[in-house]
Coordinates of C-alpha atoms in Angstrom, one line a residue:
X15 CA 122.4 117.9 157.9
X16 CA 123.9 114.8 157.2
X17 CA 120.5 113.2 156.2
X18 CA 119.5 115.9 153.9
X19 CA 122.8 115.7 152.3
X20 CA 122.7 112.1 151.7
X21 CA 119.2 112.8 150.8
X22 CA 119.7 115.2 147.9
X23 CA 122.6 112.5 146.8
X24 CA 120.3 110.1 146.3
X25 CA 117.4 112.3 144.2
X26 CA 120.9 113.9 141.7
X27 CA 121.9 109.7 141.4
X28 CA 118.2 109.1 140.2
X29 CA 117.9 112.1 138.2
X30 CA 121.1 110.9 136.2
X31 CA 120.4 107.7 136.0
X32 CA 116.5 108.3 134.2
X33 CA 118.3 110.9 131.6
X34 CA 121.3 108.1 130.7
X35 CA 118.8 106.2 129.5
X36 CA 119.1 106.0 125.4
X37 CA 116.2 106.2 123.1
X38 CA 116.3 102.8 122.2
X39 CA 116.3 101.1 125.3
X40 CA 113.2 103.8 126.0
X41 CA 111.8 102.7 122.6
X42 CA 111.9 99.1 123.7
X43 CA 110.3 100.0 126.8
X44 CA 107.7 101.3 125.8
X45 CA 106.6 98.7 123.1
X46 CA 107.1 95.8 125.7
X47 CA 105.7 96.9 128.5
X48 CA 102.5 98.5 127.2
X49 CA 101.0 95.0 126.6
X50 CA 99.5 93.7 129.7
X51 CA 98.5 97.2 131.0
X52 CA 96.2 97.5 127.4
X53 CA 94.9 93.9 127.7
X54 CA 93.1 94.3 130.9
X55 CA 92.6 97.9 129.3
X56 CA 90.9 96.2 126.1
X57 CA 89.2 93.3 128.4
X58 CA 87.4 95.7 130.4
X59 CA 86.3 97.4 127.5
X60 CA 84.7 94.8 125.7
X61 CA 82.6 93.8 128.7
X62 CA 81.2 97.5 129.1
X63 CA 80.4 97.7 125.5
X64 CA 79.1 94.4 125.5
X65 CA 76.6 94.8 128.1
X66 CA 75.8 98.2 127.4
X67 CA 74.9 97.0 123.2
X68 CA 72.0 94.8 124.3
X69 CA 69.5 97.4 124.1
X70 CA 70.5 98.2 120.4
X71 CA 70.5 94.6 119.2
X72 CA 67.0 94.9 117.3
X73 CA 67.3 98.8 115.8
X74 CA 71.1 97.3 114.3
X75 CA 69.4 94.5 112.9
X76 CA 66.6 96.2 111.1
X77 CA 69.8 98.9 110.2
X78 CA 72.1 96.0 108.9
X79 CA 69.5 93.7 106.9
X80 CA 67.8 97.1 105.1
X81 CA 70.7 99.1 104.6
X82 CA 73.4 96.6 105.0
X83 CA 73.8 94.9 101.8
X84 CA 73.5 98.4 99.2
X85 CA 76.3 100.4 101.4
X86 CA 78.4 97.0 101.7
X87 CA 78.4 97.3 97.0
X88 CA 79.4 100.8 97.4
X89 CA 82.2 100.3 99.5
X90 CA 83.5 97.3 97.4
X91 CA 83.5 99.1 94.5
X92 CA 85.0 102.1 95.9
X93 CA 87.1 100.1 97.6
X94 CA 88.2 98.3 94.2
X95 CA 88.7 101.2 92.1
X96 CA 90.6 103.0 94.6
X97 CA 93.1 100.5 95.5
X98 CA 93.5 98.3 92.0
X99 CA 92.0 100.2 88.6
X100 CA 89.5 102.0 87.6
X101 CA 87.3 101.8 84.6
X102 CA 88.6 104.9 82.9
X103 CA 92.4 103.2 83.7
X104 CA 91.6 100.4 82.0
X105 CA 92.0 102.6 78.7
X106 CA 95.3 104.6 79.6
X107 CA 98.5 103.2 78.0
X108 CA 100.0 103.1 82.2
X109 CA 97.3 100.2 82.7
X110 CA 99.3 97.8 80.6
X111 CA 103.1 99.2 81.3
X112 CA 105.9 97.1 81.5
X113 CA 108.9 97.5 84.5
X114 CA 112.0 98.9 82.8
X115 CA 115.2 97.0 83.5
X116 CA 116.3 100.1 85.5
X117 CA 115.0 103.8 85.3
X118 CA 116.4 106.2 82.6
X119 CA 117.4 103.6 80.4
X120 CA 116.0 104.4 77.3
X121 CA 115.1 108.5 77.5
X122 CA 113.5 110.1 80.4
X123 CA 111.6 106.8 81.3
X124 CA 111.9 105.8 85.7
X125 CA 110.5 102.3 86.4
X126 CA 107.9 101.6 84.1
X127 CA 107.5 102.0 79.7
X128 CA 104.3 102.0 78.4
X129 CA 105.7 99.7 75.0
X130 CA 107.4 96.4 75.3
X131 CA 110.9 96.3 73.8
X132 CA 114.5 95.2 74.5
X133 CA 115.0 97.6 77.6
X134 CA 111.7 96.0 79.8
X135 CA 111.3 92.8 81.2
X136 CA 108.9 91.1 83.4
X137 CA 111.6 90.8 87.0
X138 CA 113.5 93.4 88.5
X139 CA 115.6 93.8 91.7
X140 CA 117.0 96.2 93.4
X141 CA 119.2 95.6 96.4
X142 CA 120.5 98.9 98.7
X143 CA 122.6 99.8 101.5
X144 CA 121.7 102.7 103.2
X145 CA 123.2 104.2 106.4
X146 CA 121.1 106.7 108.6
X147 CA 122.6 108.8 111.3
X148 CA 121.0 111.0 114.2
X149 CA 124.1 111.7 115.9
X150 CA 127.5 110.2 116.4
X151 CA 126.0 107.7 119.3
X152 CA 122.6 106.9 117.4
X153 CA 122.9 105.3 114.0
X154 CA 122.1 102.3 112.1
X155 CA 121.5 101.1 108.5
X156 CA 119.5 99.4 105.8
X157 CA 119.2 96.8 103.9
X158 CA 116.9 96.8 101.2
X159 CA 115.8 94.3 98.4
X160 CA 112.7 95.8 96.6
X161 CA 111.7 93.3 93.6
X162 CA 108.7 93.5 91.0
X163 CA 107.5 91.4 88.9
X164 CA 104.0 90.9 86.3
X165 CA 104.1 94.7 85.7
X166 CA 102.2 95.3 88.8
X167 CA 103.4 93.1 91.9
X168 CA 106.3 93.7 94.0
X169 CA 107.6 92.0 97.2
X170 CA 110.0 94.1 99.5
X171 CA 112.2 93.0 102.5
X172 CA 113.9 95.3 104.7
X173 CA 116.3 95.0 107.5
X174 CA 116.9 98.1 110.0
X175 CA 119.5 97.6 112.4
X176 CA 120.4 100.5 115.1
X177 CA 122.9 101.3 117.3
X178 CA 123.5 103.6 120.3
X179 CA 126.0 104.2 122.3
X180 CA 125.7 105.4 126.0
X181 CA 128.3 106.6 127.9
X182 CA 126.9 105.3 131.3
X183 CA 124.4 101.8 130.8
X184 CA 127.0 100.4 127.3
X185 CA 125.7 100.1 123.7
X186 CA 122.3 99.2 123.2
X187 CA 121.0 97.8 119.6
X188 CA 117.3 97.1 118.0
X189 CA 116.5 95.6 115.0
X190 CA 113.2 95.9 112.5
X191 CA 112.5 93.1 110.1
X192 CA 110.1 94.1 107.4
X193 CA 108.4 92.2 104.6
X194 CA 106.0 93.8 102.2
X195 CA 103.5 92.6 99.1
X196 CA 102.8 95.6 97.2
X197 CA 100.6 96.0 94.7
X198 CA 101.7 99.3 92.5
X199 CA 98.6 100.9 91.6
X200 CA 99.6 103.7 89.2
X201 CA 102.1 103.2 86.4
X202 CA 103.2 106.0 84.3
X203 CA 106.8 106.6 83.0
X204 CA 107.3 109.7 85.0
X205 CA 105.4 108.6 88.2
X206 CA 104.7 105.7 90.1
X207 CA 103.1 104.9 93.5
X208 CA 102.4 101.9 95.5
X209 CA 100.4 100.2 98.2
X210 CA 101.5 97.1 100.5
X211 CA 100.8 94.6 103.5
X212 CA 102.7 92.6 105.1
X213 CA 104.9 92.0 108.8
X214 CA 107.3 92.9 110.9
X215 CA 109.3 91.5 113.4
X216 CA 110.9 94.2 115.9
X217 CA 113.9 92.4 118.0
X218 CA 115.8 93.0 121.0
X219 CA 113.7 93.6 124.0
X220 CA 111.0 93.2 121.9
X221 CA 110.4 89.9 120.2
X222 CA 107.6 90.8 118.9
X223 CA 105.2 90.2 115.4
X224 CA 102.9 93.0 114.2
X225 CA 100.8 93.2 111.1
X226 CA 102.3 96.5 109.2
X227 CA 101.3 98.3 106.1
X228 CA 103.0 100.6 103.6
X229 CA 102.4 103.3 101.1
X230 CA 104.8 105.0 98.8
X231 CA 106.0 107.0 95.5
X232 CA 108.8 108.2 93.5
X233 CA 108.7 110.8 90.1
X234 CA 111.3 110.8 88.0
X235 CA 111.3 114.7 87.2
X236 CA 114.4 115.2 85.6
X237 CA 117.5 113.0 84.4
X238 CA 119.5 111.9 86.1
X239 CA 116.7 112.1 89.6
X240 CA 114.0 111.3 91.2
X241 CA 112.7 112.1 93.9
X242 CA 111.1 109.1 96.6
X243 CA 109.1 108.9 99.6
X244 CA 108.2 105.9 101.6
X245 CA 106.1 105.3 104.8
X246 CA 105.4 102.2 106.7
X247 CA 103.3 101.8 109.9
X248 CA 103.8 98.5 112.1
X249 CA 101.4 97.5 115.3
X250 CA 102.8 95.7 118.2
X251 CA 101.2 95.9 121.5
X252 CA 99.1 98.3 120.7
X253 CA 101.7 100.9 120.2
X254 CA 103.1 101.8 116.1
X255 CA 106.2 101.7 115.0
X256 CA 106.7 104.5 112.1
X257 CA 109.3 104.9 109.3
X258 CA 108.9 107.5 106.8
X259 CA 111.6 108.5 104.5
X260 CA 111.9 110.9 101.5
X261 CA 115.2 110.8 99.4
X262 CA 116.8 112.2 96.2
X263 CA 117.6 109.7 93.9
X264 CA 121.1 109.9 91.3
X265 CA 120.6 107.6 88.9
X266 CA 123.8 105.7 87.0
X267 CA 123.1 102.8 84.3
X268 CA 121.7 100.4 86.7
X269 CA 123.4 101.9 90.1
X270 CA 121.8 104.8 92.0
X271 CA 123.1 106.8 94.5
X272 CA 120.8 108.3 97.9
X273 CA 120.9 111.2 100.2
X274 CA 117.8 112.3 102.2
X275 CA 115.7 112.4 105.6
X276 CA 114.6 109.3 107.5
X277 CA 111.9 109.8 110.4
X278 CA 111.8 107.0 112.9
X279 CA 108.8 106.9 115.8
X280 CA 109.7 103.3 117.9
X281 CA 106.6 103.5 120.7
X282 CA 107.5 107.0 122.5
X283 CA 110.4 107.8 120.8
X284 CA 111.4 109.9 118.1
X285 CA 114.2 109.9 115.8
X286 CA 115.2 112.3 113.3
X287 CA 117.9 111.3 110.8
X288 CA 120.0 112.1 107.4
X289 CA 120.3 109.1 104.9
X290 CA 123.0 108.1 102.3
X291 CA 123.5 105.2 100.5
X292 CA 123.8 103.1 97.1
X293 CA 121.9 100.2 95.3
X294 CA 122.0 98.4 92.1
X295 CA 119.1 96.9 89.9
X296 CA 119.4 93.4 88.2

């Protein structure tokens, strides 16, 4: 009797002890410790497909040097006019628009005027705070410094620090440093939208570099707002680390204020938040 008491003591101890765990400790986790489990996963793999390619070596030869060359122009020009400009761009006022020193300045313009005059310039910032909340023990916030420049380049570095709070194990915190060149590949005074590559550098547990990429948009549908969506996708140890926001946008002289959805995916974990916050352009 006494064992099985002492026993089922011990299982309800682990039990509580695996569901005290907070996200972000799991979140660090699982980005850390999935490395040396996928390199003998990846080095096992090479050798198979390695040894098992041999056979083919000739037939993908004869593929590459006849075929090689004409699919290699197609998907450079696809490639080209997908991501920078087409021909038929080239003609349209948005190919040549300048950056606005902040949206709705002059009319119903957002970031971008297709004439040059005294309210565009060739540099803009934008620096924001923004707090994001999933609960009252999981929360963190923002910083954000988005800058263009030459009409269609832009540099963006963001800091994302969060916090949780557990009742049993103390607070736990991670933090995700982000920098991004983008190149903003359409241009209109209503719309724009964006492509960018660049690092991040996940802390904590972690300590840990990882090439990351980001894509994102914003219209400008009706003054005073606009509406935005942003995602970014970082590798690190073979696991992703996800951001993907979508926010409304009041917009006053060069401040604007924030409200929205954040989604955060750190390895195996998900978080769902709400975002507020404030910036200012200069």
């Amino acid at each position: 009797m006494k064992r099985s008491t002492l026993f089922l003591a011990i299982l309800i101890l682990l039990c509580t002890l695996s569901q005290a765990q907070g996200k972000l400790e799991k979140a660090e986790y699982s980005l850390a410790d999935k490395e040396e489990r996928d390199n003998r996963r990846s080095g096992s793999r090479s050798y198979d497909s390695y040894s098992s390619s041999d056979s083919y070596d000739d037939q993908d030869s004869f593929l590459a040097e006849t075929f090689g060359i004409f699919f290699a122009e197609i998907f450079l020009y696809a490639s080209y006019y997908t991501i920078v400009e087409t021909p038929v761009e080239r003609d349209y006022r948005g190919s040549n628009a300048s950056i606005t020193k902040y949206p709705y300045l002059n009319s119903n313009t957002g970031n971008y005027a297709y004439d040059w005059n005294d309210n565009t310039q060739l540099f803009r910032a934008t620096f924001s705070s923004r707090f994001i909340a999933e609960n009252r023990k999981l929360y963190g916030n923002h910083l954000h410094l988005d800058m263009r420049f030459f009409q269609r380049a832009g540099l963006e570095i963001d800091y994302l620090q969060l916090w949780e709070e557990n009742t049993n194990f103390g607070n736990n915190s991670l933090a995700i440093y982000t920098a991004l060149a983008k190149y903003h590949r359409v241009r209109t005074e209503r719309f724009n939208a964006w492509w960018g590559l660049g690092a991040a550098y996940i802390d904590g547990q972690v300590n840990e570099w990882g090439f990351t990429y980001g894509l994102g948009a914003e219209l400008f549908f009706a003054k005073p707002l606009s509406l935005e969506a942003n995602f970014n996708q970082t590798f690190i140890n073979n696991r992703t680390v996800n951001k993907f926001n979508t926010l409304l946008n009041y917009h006053v002289n060069r401040y604007k204020f924030t409200g929205g959805y954040e989604h955060l995916k750190i390895g195996s974990q998900d978080i769902s938040t709400f975002s507020a916050g404030i910036g200012v352009s200069f």
